[in-house]
Amino acid sequence: MRVVVVFLLSALLPLSCSHGRDPFAWLYGAQSQRYGSLQADSTGGDCPDECDCPPSFPAAMYCDGRRLTAMPTVPSRVKYLYLQNNAITALPDSALVNATNLVWLMMHYNQLTSDAIGEKAFLQLKGLARLYLQHNNLTSFPSNLPRTLQDLRIDHNKIEKVTPADLEGMDNLTILYLHDNAVTDMGTSLTALKSLTLLEISGNKLTKVPEALPEHLHQLYLESNSIDSLPEGFMGRFTQLQYVRMAHNQLTDKGIPANTFNVTGLVELDLSYNKLERIPPVSTTLQHLYLQANQIKEFTLGSFCSVVDVTNFSKLRTLRLDGNEISRHDIPTESTLCLRLTSSIEV
């Protein structure tokens, strides 16, 4: 039987070859159709030589860490563009004119300057949701940023001022990283950010809390500024705020209105490395309180519990008071009832 099969194949071979066809094409023809989609997609333009466009993910273009100094040509099919960790110095108006479908644009860790970003560079990006520009040399916000942005990271630059025009119309923005710049004033620039849930503006030169903070904030980070006081009713207008970090500022007891932090909903409060002499009153629902490295001289149990019984006690789990002017002997014995959930008190 084996001899007969070999004979039949050998008889067919010359006939197939005479017509210029592979006699065994029927064996792998189906596989060719199956993997044909893995060929490079040239829709909207070829992938530039200096980048990678995986056939399995044709909507992405990877140009990160290629020592690029200029923008590559971007095919119109690309939605996810990775250009981080290069030495790109400019983003001219024409750089993204063909990339109108971009959803993500990653340009962090480059050498971009504000003067070298064209006023119309972002104008055609009608669906951009995520823009990373951190760790560049920007001194101001780029012009005409897409109003569709949901996540904007522009930290670790040299930005000194934020104007209302910079963020106007960004109703969809939920995350804004602006920390480690040189911002001295934000005016009313945050008013338009109705969807903002995370605001990170630590490591700037602010002397006061920005005006008109979005009321739906969930996380507010103001560490390492020069803020010495808080406005009246600072916490009262927020409905979802759970995390507040204001370490490394110049806050004093006089600069904090009564019961500022005595609001329900707050989960974590960090006031370490300030100039407080007393423990500010906090809500019984607070879970984590950081007060280390202040000038606190007295442990006031009333700051945590106004009434203590079976059902009324603090939900505090973490309490740090180390680096102050009190010792463990200053903690009253009845604190075990009020702070019954606290695993340890660091003094």
CSV table of N, CA, C and O in Angstrom, one decimal, residues 207-209 226-235 246 249-261 271 274-278 280-281:
chain,number,residue,atom,x,y,z
A,207,THR,N,1.5,78.6,47.9
A,207,THR,CA,1.4,79.1,49.2
A,207,THR,C,0.0,79.0,49.8
A,207,THR,O,-0.2,79.3,50.9
A,208,LYS,N,-0.9,78.6,48.9
A,208,LYS,CA,-2.3,78.5,49.4
A,208,LYS,C,-2.9,77.3,48.5
A,208,LYS,O,-2.5,77.0,47.5
A,209,VAL,N,-4.0,76.8,49.1
A,209,VAL,CA,-4.8,75.8,48.4
A,209,VAL,C,-5.4,76.4,47.1
A,209,VAL,O,-6.0,77.5,47.2
A,226,SER,N,4.4,75.2,50.1
A,226,SER,CA,4.6,76.2,51.2
A,226,SER,C,3.3,76.7,51.8
A,226,SER,O,3.2,77.9,52.1
A,227,ILE,N,2.3,75.9,51.9
A,227,ILE,CA,1.0,76.2,52.3
A,227,ILE,C,1.0,76.4,53.8
A,227,ILE,O,1.4,75.5,54.6
A,228,ASP,N,0.5,77.5,54.4
A,228,ASP,CA,0.6,77.7,55.8
A,228,ASP,C,-0.8,77.8,56.4
A,228,ASP,O,-1.0,77.9,57.7
A,229,SER,N,-1.9,77.8,55.6
A,229,SER,CA,-3.2,77.9,56.1
A,229,SER,C,-4.2,77.3,55.1
A,229,SER,O,-3.9,77.1,53.9
A,230,LEU,N,-5.4,77.0,55.6
A,230,LEU,CA,-6.5,76.4,54.8
A,230,LEU,C,-7.7,77.3,54.9
A,230,LEU,O,-8.0,77.9,55.9
A,231,PRO,N,-8.4,77.4,53.8
A,231,PRO,CA,-9.6,78.2,53.8
A,231,PRO,C,-10.7,77.7,54.6
A,231,PRO,O,-10.8,76.5,54.9
A,232,GLU,N,-11.6,78.5,55.0
A,232,GLU,CA,-12.8,78.1,55.8
A,232,GLU,C,-13.6,77.2,55.0
A,232,GLU,O,-13.9,77.4,53.8
A,233,GLY,N,-14.1,76.1,55.6
A,233,GLY,CA,-14.9,75.1,54.9
A,233,GLY,C,-14.2,74.4,53.8
A,233,GLY,O,-14.8,73.9,52.9
A,234,PHE,N,-12.9,74.2,54.0
A,234,PHE,CA,-12.1,73.6,53.0
A,234,PHE,C,-12.6,72.2,52.6
A,234,PHE,O,-12.6,71.8,51.4
A,235,MET,N,-12.9,71.4,53.6
A,235,MET,CA,-13.3,70.0,53.3
A,235,MET,C,-14.8,69.8,53.1
A,235,MET,O,-15.2,68.8,52.6
A,246,MET,N,-0.9,66.4,52.9
A,246,MET,CA,-0.4,67.7,52.9
A,246,MET,C,0.9,67.8,53.7
A,246,MET,O,1.2,68.8,54.4
A,249,ASN,N,4.6,70.9,54.5
A,249,ASN,CA,4.1,72.3,54.2
A,249,ASN,C,4.5,73.1,55.4
A,249,ASN,O,5.4,72.8,56.2
A,250,GLN,N,3.8,74.3,55.6
A,250,GLN,CA,4.1,75.2,56.7
A,250,GLN,C,2.8,75.4,57.6
A,250,GLN,O,2.6,76.4,58.2
A,251,LEU,N,2.0,74.4,57.7
A,251,LEU,CA,0.7,74.5,58.4
A,251,LEU,C,0.9,74.7,59.9
A,251,LEU,O,1.7,74.0,60.5
A,252,THR,N,0.1,75.6,60.5
A,252,THR,CA,0.1,75.8,61.9
A,252,THR,C,-1.3,75.6,62.5
A,252,THR,O,-2.3,75.6,61.7
A,253,ASP,N,-1.4,75.5,63.8
A,253,ASP,CA,-2.8,75.4,64.4
A,253,ASP,C,-3.6,76.6,64.0
A,253,ASP,O,-4.8,76.5,63.7
A,254,LYS,N,-3.1,77.8,64.0
A,254,LYS,CA,-3.8,79.0,63.7
A,254,LYS,C,-4.3,79.0,62.3
A,254,LYS,O,-5.4,79.6,62.0
A,255,GLY,N,-3.6,78.3,61.4
A,255,GLY,CA,-4.0,78.3,60.0
A,255,GLY,C,-5.0,77.3,59.6
A,255,GLY,O,-5.4,77.2,58.4
A,256,ILE,N,-5.5,76.5,60.6
A,256,ILE,CA,-6.5,75.5,60.3
A,256,ILE,C,-7.7,75.8,61.0
A,256,ILE,O,-7.8,75.7,62.2
A,257,PRO,N,-8.8,76.2,60.3
A,257,PRO,CA,-10.1,76.5,61.0
A,257,PRO,C,-10.6,75.3,61.8
A,257,PRO,O,-10.3,74.1,61.4
A,258,ALA,N,-11.4,75.5,62.8
A,258,ALA,CA,-11.9,74.5,63.7
A,258,ALA,C,-12.7,73.4,62.9
A,258,ALA,O,-13.5,73.8,62.0
A,259,ASN,N,-12.4,72.2,63.2
A,259,ASN,CA,-13.1,71.0,62.7
A,259,ASN,C,-13.0,70.9,61.1
A,259,ASN,O,-13.8,70.3,60.5
A,260,THR,N,-11.9,71.4,60.6
A,260,THR,CA,-11.7,71.3,59.2
A,260,THR,C,-11.7,69.9,58.7
A,260,THR,O,-12.2,69.5,57.7
A,261,PHE,N,-11.0,69.0,59.5
A,261,PHE,CA,-10.9,67.6,59.1
A,261,PHE,C,-11.9,66.7,59.8
A,261,PHE,O,-11.8,65.5,59.7
A,271,LEU,N,-0.6,64.9,57.6
A,271,LEU,CA,-0.2,66.3,58.0
A,271,LEU,C,1.2,66.3,58.6
A,271,LEU,O,1.5,67.2,59.3
A,274,ASN,N,4.9,69.4,59.4
A,274,ASN,CA,4.3,70.7,59.4
A,274,ASN,C,4.8,71.4,60.7
A,274,ASN,O,5.8,71.0,61.3
A,275,LYS,N,4.0,72.3,61.2
A,275,LYS,CA,4.3,73.1,62.4
A,275,LYS,C,3.2,73.0,63.4
A,275,LYS,O,2.9,74.0,64.2
A,276,LEU,N,2.4,71.9,63.5
A,276,LEU,CA,1.3,71.8,64.3
A,276,LEU,C,1.7,71.6,65.8
A,276,LEU,O,2.7,70.8,66.0
A,277,GLU,N,1.0,72.2,66.7
A,277,GLU,CA,1.3,72.0,68.2
A,277,GLU,C,0.2,71.2,68.9
A,277,GLU,O,0.4,70.7,70.0
A,278,ARG,N,-0.9,71.0,68.2
A,278,ARG,CA,-2.0,70.3,68.7
A,278,ARG,C,-2.5,69.3,67.7
A,278,ARG,O,-2.3,69.5,66.5
A,280,PRO,N,-5.3,68.0,65.5
A,280,PRO,CA,-6.6,68.6,65.1
A,280,PRO,C,-7.7,67.6,65.2
A,280,PRO,O,-7.5,66.4,65.1
A,281,PRO,N,-8.9,68.0,65.5
A,281,PRO,CA,-10.0,67.1,65.6
A,281,PRO,C,-10.3,66.4,64.3
A,281,PRO,O,-10.3,67.1,63.2
